[in-house]
Every structure is written in C-alpha cells, then in structure tokens.
C-alpha cells in the first residue's frame, strides 16, 4: 500500500447582488492523508497470499481467537501453505485440495466448496472458516509455523505427540525421522528443507525472528 498526501483547495464563493466583487477572500488549504490500496493482482503471488492471511489474522485477533500478532499468524499460515502446495491453487493430493490442502471430510463438515475453481483469496477465506471450527484452545496455542502445521494437519490431535501414523506414500514422504509416525519434529524438518526452494520473500519471512 502507498500513502499519498493530497492538498485540496476549497474556494468559497460569496455571491452578492453585484456582478462585480472587489472583496478578496483567503483560500483555505486542507491537507488530507489517505491510503491507496493497489489491486492485488499486481502483486506477486506470495505477497498476495501473505496479505490475505494477514486479514484473517486481524479478524481472528479481533475475536480473541489467537494470542500471536496478525503478522505472526500470516507468517505461519503462508509458510504452511507454501510447504503444502507450492501455492498451487489446483493442487490435489488424495482428497486434499488447494493451497491449504483441505480434505474432503473437512470441506463437507465446514460447508466449504470445491477449491479448484476458487481464487487464491477465496481459498484463504474458506481456510479461515475451517480454522474457526477448530477449538479456541488449539488456535491460541499457535506460536509458530510448526504449531500451525500441526493444527492444519490434525486439528483433533494437535496436542498429541503423534499426529498420525504413516499409512500412505504422502505420509511416508513427511516421515523424515523414519519412525512410521508423523510428529512436530517431522514438520520442523519439512519446513526447513522446503523453504530453501522458495522465493526470497518466503525465505525472509521464515528467517524473520521478530515475527
């Protein structure tokens, strides 16, 4: 977003009964600051996704559903979306769809439509609807991108040491510790490896310890 200062000139005309007027009037100058929001389509995809999640974070923060800042939430969500789908809105793995890889059961339970024909911003909107179905305790426990990954992956087991057993090739690919279960440690390793392939914006986001 860019801030622009505009100077507005207001000319006050006083009409008398005469056709000519020799009176001089001072012209007041009004200075007004406003925010110009550029169209999102002009922004890089990674920035669009971060900004979309930032709005979600602001709404969740306003509703007291998260304890971290909206910026930290957007960082975590954006990193997880990249790791899950490479920001490919058409991504499909088994019954999971979209940038957040929302499962079929979740889509049905949360009344979320098929993701494949939605815009990125709409997919983020429906991801928010899923998050709002999660427990407040789980949402408030999000402190990092790994916490967000665990919640997104297994919302009912987010506090469990074992998030899932390895039962297919997709889960096997996540089992970096090779112990036939998926844990937070696996997500931590996964993110560290995946981020190396990402854009500079995502790498800077991942490495920003102030968020």
CSV table of C-alpha atoms in Angstrom, one decimal:
chain,number,residue,atom,x,y,z
A,1,UNK,CA,0.0,0.0,0.0
A,2,UNK,CA,1.2,3.5,-0.7
A,3,UNK,CA,0.3,6.6,1.2
A,4,UNK,CA,-0.4,9.7,-0.8
A,5,UNK,CA,-0.7,13.3,0.6
A,6,UNK,CA,-3.3,15.3,-1.3
A,7,UNK,CA,-3.8,19.0,-1.0
A,8,UNK,CA,-7.4,20.1,-1.6
A,9,UNK,CA,-8.1,23.7,-2.4
A,10,UNK,CA,-11.5,24.9,-1.4
A,11,UNK,CA,-12.7,28.1,-2.9
A,12,UNK,CA,-15.6,29.7,-1.2
A,13,UNK,CA,-17.6,32.0,-3.4
A,14,UNK,CA,-19.7,34.6,-1.8
A,15,UNK,CA,-22.5,35.8,-4.1
A,16,UNK,CA,-23.7,39.3,-3.6
A,17,UNK,CA,-26.2,41.2,-5.6
A,18,UNK,CA,-23.5,42.8,-7.7
A,19,UNK,CA,-22.0,41.4,-10.9
A,20,UNK,CA,-18.5,42.5,-9.8
A,21,UNK,CA,-16.9,42.0,-6.4
A,22,UNK,CA,-13.8,43.7,-5.2
A,23,UNK,CA,-13.6,41.7,-1.9
A,24,UNK,CA,-10.6,39.4,-1.5
A,25,UNK,CA,-11.1,36.1,0.3
A,26,UNK,CA,-8.4,33.8,1.7
A,27,UNK,CA,-8.4,30.3,0.2
A,28,UNK,CA,-8.1,27.7,3.0
A,29,UNK,CA,-5.8,24.7,2.3
A,30,UNK,CA,-6.9,21.4,3.6
A,31,UNK,CA,-4.2,18.6,3.8
A,32,UNK,CA,-5.6,15.1,3.9
A,33,UNK,CA,-3.7,11.8,4.2
A,34,UNK,CA,-5.3,8.6,2.8
A,35,UNK,CA,-4.2,5.1,1.9
A,36,UNK,CA,-4.2,3.9,-1.6
A,37,UNK,CA,-4.6,0.1,-1.9
A,38,UNK,CA,-3.2,-1.2,-5.2
A,39,UNK,CA,-5.0,-4.1,-6.9
A,40,UNK,CA,-3.9,-7.4,-5.5
A,41,UNK,CA,-3.4,-8.9,-9.0
A,42,UNK,CA,-0.5,-6.6,-9.5
A,43,UNK,CA,1.3,-8.1,-6.5
A,44,UNK,CA,3.5,-11.3,-6.6
A,45,UNK,CA,1.6,-14.5,-5.6
A,46,UNK,CA,3.5,-15.0,-2.3
A,47,UNK,CA,2.7,-11.4,-1.2
A,48,UNK,CA,-1.0,-11.8,-2.2
A,49,UNK,CA,-1.2,-14.9,0.0
A,50,UNK,CA,0.5,-13.3,2.9
A,51,UNK,CA,-1.7,-10.2,2.7
A,52,UNK,CA,-4.8,-12.5,2.5
A,53,UNK,CA,-3.7,-14.4,5.7
A,54,UNK,CA,-2.9,-11.1,7.3
A,55,UNK,CA,-6.5,-10.1,7.0
A,56,UNK,CA,-7.6,-13.4,8.5
A,57,UNK,CA,-5.1,-12.9,11.4
A,58,UNK,CA,-6.6,-9.5,12.1
A,59,UNK,CA,-10.1,-10.9,12.2
A,60,UNK,CA,-9.1,-13.8,14.5
A,61,UNK,CA,-7.1,-11.4,16.7
A,62,UNK,CA,-10.1,-9.1,16.9
A,63,UNK,CA,-12.3,-12.1,18.0
A,64,UNK,CA,-9.6,-13.0,20.6
A,65,UNK,CA,-9.1,-16.4,19.0
A,66,UNK,CA,-5.3,-16.1,18.6
A,67,UNK,CA,-2.7,-14.8,21.0
A,68,UNK,CA,0.1,-14.1,18.5
A,69,UNK,CA,0.0,-11.0,16.3
A,70,UNK,CA,-1.8,-10.9,13.0
A,71,UNK,CA,1.6,-10.6,11.3
A,72,UNK,CA,2.9,-13.7,13.1
A,73,UNK,CA,-0.2,-15.6,12.1
A,74,UNK,CA,0.2,-14.6,8.5
A,75,UNK,CA,3.8,-15.7,8.5
A,76,UNK,CA,2.9,-19.1,9.9
A,77,UNK,CA,-0.1,-19.6,7.6
A,78,UNK,CA,1.9,-18.5,4.5
A,79,UNK,CA,4.8,-20.8,5.3
A,80,UNK,CA,2.5,-23.8,5.8
A,81,UNK,CA,0.5,-23.0,2.6
A,82,UNK,CA,3.8,-22.9,0.6
A,83,UNK,CA,5.0,-26.2,2.1
A,84,UNK,CA,1.7,-27.9,1.5
A,85,UNK,CA,1.1,-26.8,-2.1
A,86,UNK,CA,3.8,-24.6,-3.5
A,87,UNK,CA,1.0,-22.0,-3.6
A,88,UNK,CA,-0.7,-24.1,-6.4
A,89,UNK,CA,-4.4,-23.4,-6.1
A,90,UNK,CA,-5.1,-26.5,-8.3
A,91,UNK,CA,-3.0,-28.8,-6.1
A,92,UNK,CA,-4.6,-32.2,-5.3
A,93,UNK,CA,-3.2,-34.9,-3.0
A,94,UNK,CA,-5.6,-37.8,-2.4
A,95,UNK,CA,-8.8,-35.9,-1.4
A,96,UNK,CA,-7.0,-32.8,-0.3
A,97,UNK,CA,-7.3,-29.6,-2.4
A,98,UNK,CA,-5.9,-26.1,-2.8
A,99,UNK,CA,-3.1,-24.2,-1.2
A,100,UNK,CA,-4.1,-25.3,2.3
A,101,UNK,CA,-4.8,-28.9,1.2
A,102,UNK,CA,-8.2,-29.1,2.9
A,103,UNK,CA,-9.5,-32.6,3.0
A,104,UNK,CA,-12.9,-33.8,1.6
A,105,UNK,CA,-14.2,-34.5,5.1
A,106,UNK,CA,-13.2,-31.0,6.3
A,107,UNK,CA,-14.9,-29.4,3.3
A,108,UNK,CA,-18.1,-31.3,4.0
A,109,UNK,CA,-18.0,-30.6,7.7
A,110,UNK,CA,-17.3,-26.9,7.2
A,111,UNK,CA,-19.6,-26.4,4.2
A,112,UNK,CA,-16.6,-25.5,2.1
A,113,UNK,CA,-17.0,-25.7,-1.7
A,114,UNK,CA,-14.6,-27.5,-4.1
A,115,UNK,CA,-11.4,-25.5,-4.0
A,116,UNK,CA,-10.1,-25.9,-7.6
A,117,UNK,CA,-12.1,-23.2,-9.2
A,118,UNK,CA,-11.7,-20.6,-6.5
A,119,UNK,CA,-9.3,-17.7,-6.4
A,120,UNK,CA,-6.4,-17.7,-4.0
A,121,UNK,CA,-8.1,-15.1,-1.8
A,122,UNK,CA,-11.3,-17.2,-1.7
A,123,UNK,CA,-9.3,-20.3,-0.8
A,124,UNK,CA,-7.8,-18.3,2.1
A,125,UNK,CA,-11.3,-17.2,3.1
A,126,UNK,CA,-12.5,-20.8,3.3
A,127,UNK,CA,-9.4,-21.8,5.2
A,128,UNK,CA,-10.5,-19.3,7.8
A,129,UNK,CA,-13.8,-21.0,8.0
A,130,UNK,CA,-12.0,-24.3,8.8
A,131,UNK,CA,-9.8,-22.6,11.4
A,132,UNK,CA,-12.9,-21.1,13.1
A,133,UNK,CA,-14.2,-24.6,13.6
A,134,UNK,CA,-11.1,-25.6,15.5
A,135,UNK,CA,-11.0,-25.3,19.3
A,136,UNK,CA,-10.1,-21.9,20.7
A,137,UNK,CA,-7.5,-23.7,22.8
A,138,UNK,CA,-5.8,-25.0,19.7
A,139,UNK,CA,-5.9,-21.7,17.9
A,140,UNK,CA,-4.4,-19.9,20.9
A,141,UNK,CA,-1.7,-22.5,21.1
A,142,UNK,CA,-0.3,-21.4,17.8
A,143,UNK,CA,3.1,-19.8,18.4
A,144,UNK,CA,5.0,-20.8,15.2
A,145,UNK,CA,4.6,-22.2,11.7
A,146,UNK,CA,5.2,-25.7,13.1
A,147,UNK,CA,2.2,-25.3,15.5
A,148,UNK,CA,0.1,-24.1,12.6
A,149,UNK,CA,1.2,-27.0,10.5
A,150,UNK,CA,0.2,-29.5,13.2
A,151,UNK,CA,-3.2,-27.8,13.6
A,152,UNK,CA,-3.9,-27.7,9.9
A,153,UNK,CA,-2.8,-31.4,9.5
A,154,UNK,CA,-4.6,-32.9,12.5
A,155,UNK,CA,-6.8,-30.4,14.4
A,156,UNK,CA,-8.2,-33.1,16.7
A,157,UNK,CA,-4.7,-34.3,17.7
A,158,UNK,CA,-2.8,-31.0,17.7
A,159,UNK,CA,-1.7,-31.5,21.3
A,160,UNK,CA,-0.7,-35.2,20.8
A,161,UNK,CA,2.9,-36.3,20.4
A,162,UNK,CA,1.8,-38.5,17.5
A,163,UNK,CA,-0.2,-36.5,14.8
A,164,UNK,CA,-0.6,-39.5,12.5
A,165,UNK,CA,0.6,-43.0,11.7
A,166,UNK,CA,2.2,-43.4,8.3
A,167,UNK,CA,-0.4,-45.2,6.1
A,168,UNK,CA,0.3,-43.9,2.5
A,169,UNK,CA,3.0,-42.5,0.3
A,170,UNK,CA,2.1,-38.9,1.1
A,171,UNK,CA,2.6,-39.5,4.8
A,172,UNK,CA,5.7,-41.6,4.2
A,173,UNK,CA,7.2,-38.5,2.4
A,174,UNK,CA,6.6,-36.5,5.6
A,175,UNK,CA,8.2,-39.1,7.9
A,176,UNK,CA,11.7,-37.5,7.9
A,177,UNK,CA,12.6,-39.2,11.2
A,178,UNK,CA,11.6,-42.6,9.7
A,179,UNK,CA,9.8,-43.9,12.8
A,180,UNK,CA,6.4,-44.5,11.0
A,181,UNK,CA,4.7,-41.7,12.7
A,182,UNK,CA,4.2,-38.0,11.9
A,183,UNK,CA,5.2,-35.6,14.7
A,184,UNK,CA,6.0,-31.9,15.0
A,185,UNK,CA,9.7,-32.7,14.5
A,186,UNK,CA,8.8,-34.0,11.0
A,187,UNK,CA,7.1,-30.7,10.2
A,188,UNK,CA,10.0,-28.7,11.5
A,189,UNK,CA,12.4,-30.7,9.2
A,190,UNK,CA,10.0,-30.5,6.3
A,191,UNK,CA,9.7,-26.7,6.6
A,192,UNK,CA,13.4,-26.1,6.9
A,193,UNK,CA,14.0,-28.2,3.7
A,194,UNK,CA,11.1,-26.8,1.7
A,195,UNK,CA,11.9,-23.2,2.4
A,196,UNK,CA,15.2,-23.5,0.7
A,197,UNK,CA,13.3,-23.9,-2.6
A,198,UNK,CA,11.0,-20.9,-2.0
A,199,UNK,CA,11.0,-17.3,-3.1
A,200,UNK,CA,13.2,-14.6,-1.4
A,201,UNK,CA,10.0,-13.2,0.2
A,202,UNK,CA,9.2,-16.5,1.8
A,203,UNK,CA,12.8,-17.2,2.9
A,204,UNK,CA,12.9,-13.8,4.5
A,205,UNK,CA,9.6,-14.4,6.2
A,206,UNK,CA,10.8,-17.7,7.5
A,207,UNK,CA,14.0,-16.3,8.8
A,208,UNK,CA,12.4,-13.2,10.4
A,209,UNK,CA,12.7,-13.9,14.1
A,210,UNK,CA,10.8,-10.7,15.1
A,211,UNK,CA,7.5,-12.3,14.0
